[in-house]
Coordinates of C-alpha atoms and ligand atoms in Angstrom, one line a residue:
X128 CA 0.0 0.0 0.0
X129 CA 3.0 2.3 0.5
X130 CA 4.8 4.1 -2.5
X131 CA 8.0 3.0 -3.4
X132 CA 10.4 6.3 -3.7
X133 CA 10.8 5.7 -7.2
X134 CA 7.1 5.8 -7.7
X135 CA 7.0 8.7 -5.8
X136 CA 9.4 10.4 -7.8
X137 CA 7.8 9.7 -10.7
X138 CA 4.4 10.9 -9.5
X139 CA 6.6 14.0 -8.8
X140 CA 7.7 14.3 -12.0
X141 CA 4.0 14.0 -13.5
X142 CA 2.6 16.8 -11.4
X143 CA 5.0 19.7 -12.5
X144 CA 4.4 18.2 -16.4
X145 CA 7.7 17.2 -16.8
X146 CA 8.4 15.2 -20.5
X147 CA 8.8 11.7 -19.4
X148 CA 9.9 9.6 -21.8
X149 CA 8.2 5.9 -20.4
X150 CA 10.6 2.5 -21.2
X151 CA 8.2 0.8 -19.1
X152 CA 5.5 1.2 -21.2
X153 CA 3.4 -2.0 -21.8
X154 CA 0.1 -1.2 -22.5
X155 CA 0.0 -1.9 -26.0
X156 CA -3.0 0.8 -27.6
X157 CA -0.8 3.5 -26.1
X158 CA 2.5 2.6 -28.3
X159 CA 1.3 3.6 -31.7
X160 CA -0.4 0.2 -33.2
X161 CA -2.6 0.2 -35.7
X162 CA -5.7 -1.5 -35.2
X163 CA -8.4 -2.1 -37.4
X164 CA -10.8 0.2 -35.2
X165 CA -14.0 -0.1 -37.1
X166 CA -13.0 -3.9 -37.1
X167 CA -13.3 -3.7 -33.1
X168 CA -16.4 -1.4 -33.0
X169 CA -18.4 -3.4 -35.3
X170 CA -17.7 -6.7 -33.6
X171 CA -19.2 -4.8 -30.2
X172 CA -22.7 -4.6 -32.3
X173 CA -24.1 -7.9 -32.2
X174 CA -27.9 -8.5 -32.3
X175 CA -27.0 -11.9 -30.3
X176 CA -25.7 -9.4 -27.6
X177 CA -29.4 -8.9 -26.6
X178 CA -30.5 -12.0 -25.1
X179 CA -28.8 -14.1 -22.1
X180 CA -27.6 -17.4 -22.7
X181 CA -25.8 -17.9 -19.4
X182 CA -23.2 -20.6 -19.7
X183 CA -20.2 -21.5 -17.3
X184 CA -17.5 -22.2 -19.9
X185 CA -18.5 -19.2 -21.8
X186 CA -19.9 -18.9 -25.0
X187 CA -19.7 -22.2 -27.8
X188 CA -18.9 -19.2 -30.3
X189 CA -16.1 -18.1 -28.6
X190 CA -14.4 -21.1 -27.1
X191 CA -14.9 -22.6 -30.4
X192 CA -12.4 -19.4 -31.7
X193 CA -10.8 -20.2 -29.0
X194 CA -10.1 -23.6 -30.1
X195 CA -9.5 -22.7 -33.7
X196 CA -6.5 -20.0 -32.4
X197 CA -4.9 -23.6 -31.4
X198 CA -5.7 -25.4 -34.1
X199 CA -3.9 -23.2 -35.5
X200 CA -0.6 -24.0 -34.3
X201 CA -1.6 -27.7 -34.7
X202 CA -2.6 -28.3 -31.0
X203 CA -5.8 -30.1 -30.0
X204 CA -8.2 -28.4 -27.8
X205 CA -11.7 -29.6 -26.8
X206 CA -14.3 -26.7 -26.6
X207 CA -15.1 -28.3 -23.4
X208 CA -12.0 -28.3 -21.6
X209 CA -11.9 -24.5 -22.0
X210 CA -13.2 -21.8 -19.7
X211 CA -13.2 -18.2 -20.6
X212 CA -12.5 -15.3 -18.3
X213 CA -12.2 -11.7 -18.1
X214 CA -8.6 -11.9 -18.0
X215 CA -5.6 -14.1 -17.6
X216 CA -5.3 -12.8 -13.6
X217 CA -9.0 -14.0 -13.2
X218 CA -8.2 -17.4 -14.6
X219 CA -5.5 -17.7 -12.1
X220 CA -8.2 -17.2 -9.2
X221 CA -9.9 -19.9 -10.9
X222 CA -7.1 -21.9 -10.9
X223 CA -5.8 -21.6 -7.3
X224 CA -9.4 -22.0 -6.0
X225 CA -9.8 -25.1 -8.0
X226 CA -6.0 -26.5 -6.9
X227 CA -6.2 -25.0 -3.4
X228 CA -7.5 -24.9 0.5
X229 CA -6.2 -21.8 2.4
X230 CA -1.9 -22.2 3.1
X231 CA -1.5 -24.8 0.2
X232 CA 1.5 -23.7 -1.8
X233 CA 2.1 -22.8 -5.6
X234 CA 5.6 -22.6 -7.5
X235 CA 6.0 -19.3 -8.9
X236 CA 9.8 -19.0 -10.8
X237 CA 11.8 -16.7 -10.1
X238 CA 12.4 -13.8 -11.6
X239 CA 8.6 -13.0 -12.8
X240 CA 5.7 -10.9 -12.9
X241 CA 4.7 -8.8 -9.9
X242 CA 1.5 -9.5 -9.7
X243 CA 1.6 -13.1 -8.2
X244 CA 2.3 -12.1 -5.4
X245 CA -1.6 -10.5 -4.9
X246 CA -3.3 -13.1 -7.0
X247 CA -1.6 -15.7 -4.6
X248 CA -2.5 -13.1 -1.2
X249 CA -6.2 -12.6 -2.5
X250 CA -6.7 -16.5 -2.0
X251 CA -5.1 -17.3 0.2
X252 CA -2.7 -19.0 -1.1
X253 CA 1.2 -19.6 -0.4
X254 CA 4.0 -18.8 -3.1
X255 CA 6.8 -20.7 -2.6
X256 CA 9.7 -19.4 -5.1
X257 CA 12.4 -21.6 -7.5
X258 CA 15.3 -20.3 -8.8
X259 CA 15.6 -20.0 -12.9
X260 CA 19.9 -19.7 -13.7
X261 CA 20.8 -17.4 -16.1
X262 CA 24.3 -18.6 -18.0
X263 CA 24.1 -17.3 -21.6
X264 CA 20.6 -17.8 -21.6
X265 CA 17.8 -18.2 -18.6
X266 CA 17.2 -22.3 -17.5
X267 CA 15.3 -23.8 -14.4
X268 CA 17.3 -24.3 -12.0
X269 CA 15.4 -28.2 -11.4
X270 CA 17.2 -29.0 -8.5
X271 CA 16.6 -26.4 -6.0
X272 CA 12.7 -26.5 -7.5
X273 CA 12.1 -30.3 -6.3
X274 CA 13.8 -28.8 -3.1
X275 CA 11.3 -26.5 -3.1
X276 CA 8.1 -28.8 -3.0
X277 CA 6.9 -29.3 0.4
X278 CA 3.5 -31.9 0.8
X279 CA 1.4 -28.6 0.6
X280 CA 2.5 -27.9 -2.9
X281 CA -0.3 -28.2 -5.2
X282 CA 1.0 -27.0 -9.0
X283 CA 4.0 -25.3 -10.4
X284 CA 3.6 -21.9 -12.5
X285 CA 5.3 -21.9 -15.9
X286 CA 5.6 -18.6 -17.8
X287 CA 6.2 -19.5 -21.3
X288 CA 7.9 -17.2 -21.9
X289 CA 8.9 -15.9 -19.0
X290 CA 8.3 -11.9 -17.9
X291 CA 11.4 -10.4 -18.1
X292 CA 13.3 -13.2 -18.6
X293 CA 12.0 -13.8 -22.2
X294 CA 13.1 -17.7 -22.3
X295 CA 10.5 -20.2 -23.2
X296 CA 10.7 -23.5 -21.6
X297 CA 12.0 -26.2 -23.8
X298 CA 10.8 -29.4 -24.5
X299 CA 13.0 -31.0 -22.3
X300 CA 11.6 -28.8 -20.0
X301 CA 8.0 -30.0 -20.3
X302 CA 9.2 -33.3 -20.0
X303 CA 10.7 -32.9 -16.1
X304 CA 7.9 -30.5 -15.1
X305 CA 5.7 -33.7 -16.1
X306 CA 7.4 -35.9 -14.6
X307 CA 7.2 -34.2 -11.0
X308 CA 4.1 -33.0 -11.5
X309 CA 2.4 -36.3 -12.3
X310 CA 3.9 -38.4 -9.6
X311 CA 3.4 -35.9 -7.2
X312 CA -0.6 -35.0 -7.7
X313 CA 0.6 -31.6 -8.8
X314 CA -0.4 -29.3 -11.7
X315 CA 1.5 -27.8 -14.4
X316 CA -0.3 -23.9 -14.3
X317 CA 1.6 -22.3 -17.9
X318 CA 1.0 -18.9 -18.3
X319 CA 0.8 -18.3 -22.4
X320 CA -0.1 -14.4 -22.4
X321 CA 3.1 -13.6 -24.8
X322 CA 3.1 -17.3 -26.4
X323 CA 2.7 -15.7 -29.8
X324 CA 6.0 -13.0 -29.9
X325 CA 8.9 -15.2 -30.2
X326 CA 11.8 -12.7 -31.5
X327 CA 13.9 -15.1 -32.6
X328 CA 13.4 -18.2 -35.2
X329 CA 11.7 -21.2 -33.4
X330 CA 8.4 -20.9 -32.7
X331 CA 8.0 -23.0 -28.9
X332 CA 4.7 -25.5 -28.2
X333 CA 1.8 -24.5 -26.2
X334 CA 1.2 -26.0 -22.9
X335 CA -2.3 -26.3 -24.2
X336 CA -2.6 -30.0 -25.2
X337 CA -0.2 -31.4 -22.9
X338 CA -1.0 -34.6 -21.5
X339 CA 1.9 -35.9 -19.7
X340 CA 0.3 -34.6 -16.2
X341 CA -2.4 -32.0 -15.0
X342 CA -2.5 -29.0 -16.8
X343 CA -3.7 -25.4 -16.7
X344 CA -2.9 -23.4 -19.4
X345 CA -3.9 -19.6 -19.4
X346 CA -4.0 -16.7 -22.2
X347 CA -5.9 -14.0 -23.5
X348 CA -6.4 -11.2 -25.7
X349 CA -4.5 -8.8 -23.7
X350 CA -1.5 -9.7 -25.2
X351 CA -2.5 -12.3 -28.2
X352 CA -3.9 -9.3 -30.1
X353 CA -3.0 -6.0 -28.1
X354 CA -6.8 -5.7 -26.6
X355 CA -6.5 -5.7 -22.8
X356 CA -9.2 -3.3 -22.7
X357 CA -11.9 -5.9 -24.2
X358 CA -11.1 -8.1 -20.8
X359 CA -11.1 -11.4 -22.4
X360 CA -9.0 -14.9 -21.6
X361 CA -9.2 -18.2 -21.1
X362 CA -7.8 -21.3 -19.1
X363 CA -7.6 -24.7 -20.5
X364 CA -7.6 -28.2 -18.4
X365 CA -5.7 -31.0 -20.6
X366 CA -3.6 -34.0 -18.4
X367 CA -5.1 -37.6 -17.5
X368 CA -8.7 -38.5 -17.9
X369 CA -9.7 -38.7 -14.5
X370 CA -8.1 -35.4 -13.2
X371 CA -9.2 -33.6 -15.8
X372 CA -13.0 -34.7 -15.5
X373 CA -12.8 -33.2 -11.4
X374 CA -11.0 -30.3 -12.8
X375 CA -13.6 -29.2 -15.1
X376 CA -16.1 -30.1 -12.5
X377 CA -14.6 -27.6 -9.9
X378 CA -14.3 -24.7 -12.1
X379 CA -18.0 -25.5 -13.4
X380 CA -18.9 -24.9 -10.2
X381 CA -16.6 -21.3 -9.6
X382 CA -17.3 -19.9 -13.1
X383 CA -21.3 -20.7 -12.8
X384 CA -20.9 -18.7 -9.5
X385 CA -19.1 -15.7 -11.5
X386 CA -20.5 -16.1 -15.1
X387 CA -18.1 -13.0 -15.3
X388 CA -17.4 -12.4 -19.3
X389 CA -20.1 -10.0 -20.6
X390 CA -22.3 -11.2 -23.7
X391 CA -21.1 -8.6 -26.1
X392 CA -17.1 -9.3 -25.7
X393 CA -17.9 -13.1 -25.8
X394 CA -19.6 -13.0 -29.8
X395 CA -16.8 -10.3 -30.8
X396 CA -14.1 -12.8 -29.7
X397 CA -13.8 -14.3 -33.0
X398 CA -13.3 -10.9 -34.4
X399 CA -11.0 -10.2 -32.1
X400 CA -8.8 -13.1 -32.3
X401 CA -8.7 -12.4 -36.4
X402 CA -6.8 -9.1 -35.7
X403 CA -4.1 -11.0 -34.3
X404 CA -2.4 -11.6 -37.1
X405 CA -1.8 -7.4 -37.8
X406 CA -1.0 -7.2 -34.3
X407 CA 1.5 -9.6 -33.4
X408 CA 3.5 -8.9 -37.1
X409 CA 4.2 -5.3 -35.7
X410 CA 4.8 -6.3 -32.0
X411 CA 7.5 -8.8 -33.5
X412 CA 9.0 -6.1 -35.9
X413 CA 9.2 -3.7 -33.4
X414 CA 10.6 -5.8 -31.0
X415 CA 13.0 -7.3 -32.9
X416 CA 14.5 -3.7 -34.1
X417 CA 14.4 -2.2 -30.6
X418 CA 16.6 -5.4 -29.8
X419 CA 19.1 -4.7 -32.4
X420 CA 19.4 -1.2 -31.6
X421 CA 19.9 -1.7 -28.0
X422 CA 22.7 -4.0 -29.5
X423 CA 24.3 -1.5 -31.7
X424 CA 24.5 1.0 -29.0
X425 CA 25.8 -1.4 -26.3
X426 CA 28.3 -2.0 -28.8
X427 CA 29.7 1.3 -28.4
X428 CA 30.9 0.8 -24.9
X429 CA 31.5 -2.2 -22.3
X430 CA 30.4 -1.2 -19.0
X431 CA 26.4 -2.6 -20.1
X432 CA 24.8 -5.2 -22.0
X433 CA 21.5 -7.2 -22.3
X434 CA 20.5 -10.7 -21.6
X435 CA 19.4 -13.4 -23.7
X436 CA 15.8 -12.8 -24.7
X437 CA 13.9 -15.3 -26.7
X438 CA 10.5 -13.6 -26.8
X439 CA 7.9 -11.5 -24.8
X440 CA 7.9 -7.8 -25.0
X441 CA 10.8 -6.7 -22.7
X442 CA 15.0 -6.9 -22.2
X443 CA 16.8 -7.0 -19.6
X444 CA 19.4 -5.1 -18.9
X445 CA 22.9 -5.1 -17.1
X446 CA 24.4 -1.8 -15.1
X447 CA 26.9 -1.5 -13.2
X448 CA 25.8 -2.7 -9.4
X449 CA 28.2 -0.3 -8.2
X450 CA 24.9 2.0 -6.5
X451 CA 21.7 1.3 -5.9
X452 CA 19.6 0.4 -8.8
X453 CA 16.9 2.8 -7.4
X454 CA 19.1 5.6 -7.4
X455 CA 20.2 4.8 -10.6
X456 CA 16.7 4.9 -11.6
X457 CA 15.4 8.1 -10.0
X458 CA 18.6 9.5 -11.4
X459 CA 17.8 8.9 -14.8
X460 CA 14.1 9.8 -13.7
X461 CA 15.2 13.2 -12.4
X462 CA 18.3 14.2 -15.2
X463 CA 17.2 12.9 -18.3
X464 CA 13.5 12.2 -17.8
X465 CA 13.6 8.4 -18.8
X466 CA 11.6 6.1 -16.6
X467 CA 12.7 2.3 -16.4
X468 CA 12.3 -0.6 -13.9
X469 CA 14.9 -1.6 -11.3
X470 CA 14.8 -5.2 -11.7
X471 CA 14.6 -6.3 -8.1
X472 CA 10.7 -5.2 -9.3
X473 CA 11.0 -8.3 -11.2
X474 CA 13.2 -10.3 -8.5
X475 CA 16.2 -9.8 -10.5
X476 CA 19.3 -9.4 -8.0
X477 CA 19.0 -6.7 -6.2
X478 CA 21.2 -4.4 -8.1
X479 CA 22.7 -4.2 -11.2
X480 CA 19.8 -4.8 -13.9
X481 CA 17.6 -2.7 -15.2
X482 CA 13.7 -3.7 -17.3
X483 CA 12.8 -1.4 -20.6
X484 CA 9.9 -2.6 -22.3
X485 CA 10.3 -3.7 -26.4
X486 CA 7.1 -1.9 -27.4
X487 CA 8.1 1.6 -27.2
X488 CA 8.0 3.2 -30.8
X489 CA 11.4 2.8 -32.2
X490 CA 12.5 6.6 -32.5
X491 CA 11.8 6.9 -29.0
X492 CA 13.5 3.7 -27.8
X493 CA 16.4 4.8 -29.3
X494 CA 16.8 8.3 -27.9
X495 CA 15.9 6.2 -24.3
X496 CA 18.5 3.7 -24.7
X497 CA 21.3 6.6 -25.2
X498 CA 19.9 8.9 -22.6
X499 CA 20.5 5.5 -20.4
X500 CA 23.9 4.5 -21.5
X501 CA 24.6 8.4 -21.7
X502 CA 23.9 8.4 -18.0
X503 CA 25.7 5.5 -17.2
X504 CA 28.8 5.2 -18.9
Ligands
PLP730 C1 3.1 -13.1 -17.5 C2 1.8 -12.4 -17.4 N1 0.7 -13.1 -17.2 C3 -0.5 -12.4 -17.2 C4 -0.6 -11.1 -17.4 C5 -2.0 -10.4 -17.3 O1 -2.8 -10.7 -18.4 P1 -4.3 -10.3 -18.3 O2 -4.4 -8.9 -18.8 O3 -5.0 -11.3 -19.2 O4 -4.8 -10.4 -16.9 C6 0.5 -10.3 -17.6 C7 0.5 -8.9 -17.9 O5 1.4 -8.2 -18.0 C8 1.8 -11.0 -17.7 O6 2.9 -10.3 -17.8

């Protein structure tokens, strides 16, 4: 509930409407996509939109997209293993109530997303952390994660890829998380959101048909086609027969109780999912050319450089841990008017690495990345 002094500074430096030049950005309709607009608008007007057909797993319609979107990238998915929410956050709720009594534990890796800690808090629910190694390239660290599980362990979160890490997991991956999962009555929980924005060549499997032990997979249009506005996502069960049939049982039971994804985004889903495509081809290409140009200024000097990133919308990046990352940051905040993330946000090490997101529009990426190195070097 407290501010942060970063956070504070930076409130600071909104309310005397000082230029700010964001490389935390992620909120992708304020980075200068073009969207189909009318495309959206329209698919908002549905006639079907003014009758109530309440229905736990959502609308057929829309799961059956849903389904299609994995077809796609030749995975099987039943229409009724698949459960749509109002966003990928919600679906964890789901998730933990369906996996959890109050104090059971979760795996969350480490680094991740922020917000795990409060989805975990709201249920009552206990993270319990595992290391991911980073040596030329991120990797779990599988050892200290079987430490980890304790007999209140319930499932293991997967990020594929990983926020900020950017690393996918690989199949050999898959492979142990199934083993330990499946002789242990634990669930794989893989979290898809940035599935779709690999930035280099291979293009990594979904989660979403795995059947080598109990599965949740989770995604939504947030990320899949820039819309997290429209508040619309899914979670899939997939694993052995008879887990799955309880699974879908339980979260029957929590999503009847919610029925929380309005008629009108439910029929425009197909639209919705269609404007991917446009979507994720300039994500990519903007990505990938922020990348290079961190590179080819990084280049210039020796004192910073970037981590591996295989996809996702942000890099990591190194600084000297010589001060305080947050000083670092309200430095840059308070000289040059560029805003970034200490990466101890993240659960990086506590100094010495700094988040920018990849979406920002390249002209101003650029002019952020040398105002950084500028004040660093
Ligand atoms: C790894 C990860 N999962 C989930 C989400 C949230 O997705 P949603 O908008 O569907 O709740 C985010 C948002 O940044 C994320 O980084």
């Amino acid at each position: 509930m407290t501010p942060n002094r970063l956070s504070e500074a930076l409130a600071a430096h909104r309310a005397v409407g000082k230029p700010l030049l964001d490389l935390t950005v992620s909120n992708p309709t304020e980075c200068g996509f073009e969207y189909d607009n009318s495309a959206t608008l329209n698919a908002l007007s549905n006639a079907a939109a003014l009758s109530y057909e309440p229905n736990p797993r959502g609308l057929e319609s829309a799961r059956r997209a849903v389904a299609g979107y994995y077809a796609d990238r030749k995975e099987h998915v039943s229409v009724e293993d698949i459960f749509l929410t109002t966003s990928t956050s919600e679906a964890y709720s789901y998730v933990f109530r369906t996996l959890c009594d109050p104090g059971d534990e979760v795996l969350i890796p480490s680094p991740s997303y922020p917000l795990f800690d409060f989805l975990a808090d709201i249920q009552d629910v206990r993270l319990v952390r595992y290391p991911l190694l980073y040596d030329h390239g991120w990797q779990i660290d599988f050892h200290a994660l079987e430490q980890a599980i304790t007999p209140r362990a319930r499932g293991i979160i997967v990020v594929h890829p990983n926020n900020p890490t950017g690393h996918f997991a690989k199949q050999a991956d898959i492979a142990r998380l199934n083993s330990i999962c499946s002789t242990r009555d634990m669930a794989i929980i893989a979290d898809e959101v940035f599935l779709d924005f690999p930035l280099e060549e291979n293009r990594p499997a979904s989660f979403a048909a795995n059947r080598g032990a109990p599965t949740f997979t989770l995604s939504g249009l947030s990320k899949i086609s820039g819309l997290p506005q429209m508040k619309a996502a899914w979670l899939i069960a997939s694993g052995p027969q008879e887990w799955k049939r309880e699974a879908l049982a339980r979260l029957e039971v929590i999503a009847d109780t919610f029925l929380s994804v309005n008629t009108p985004v439910q029929l425009a889903i197909p639209k919705f999912l269609e404007q991917r495509h446009a979507f994720q081809e300039q994500v990519i290409r903007r990505a990938r050319r922020n990348l290079a140009e961190l590179d080819r200024q990084l280049a210039s000097q020796k004192v910073c450089s970037r981590l591996a990133v295989e996809g996702g919308w942000y890099a990591v990046v190194r600084v000297p841990a010589t001060r305080p990352t947050d000083d670092l940051a309200i430095e840059l905040l308070k000289t040059k008017g560029i805003s970034v993330h200490p990466g101890h946000f993240y659960e990086l090490p506590a100094e010495g690495y700094l988040v920018v997101s990849l979406l920002i529009h390249e002209s101003e990426f650029s002019r952020g990345a040398a105002g950084l190195l500028a004040a660093i070097v």
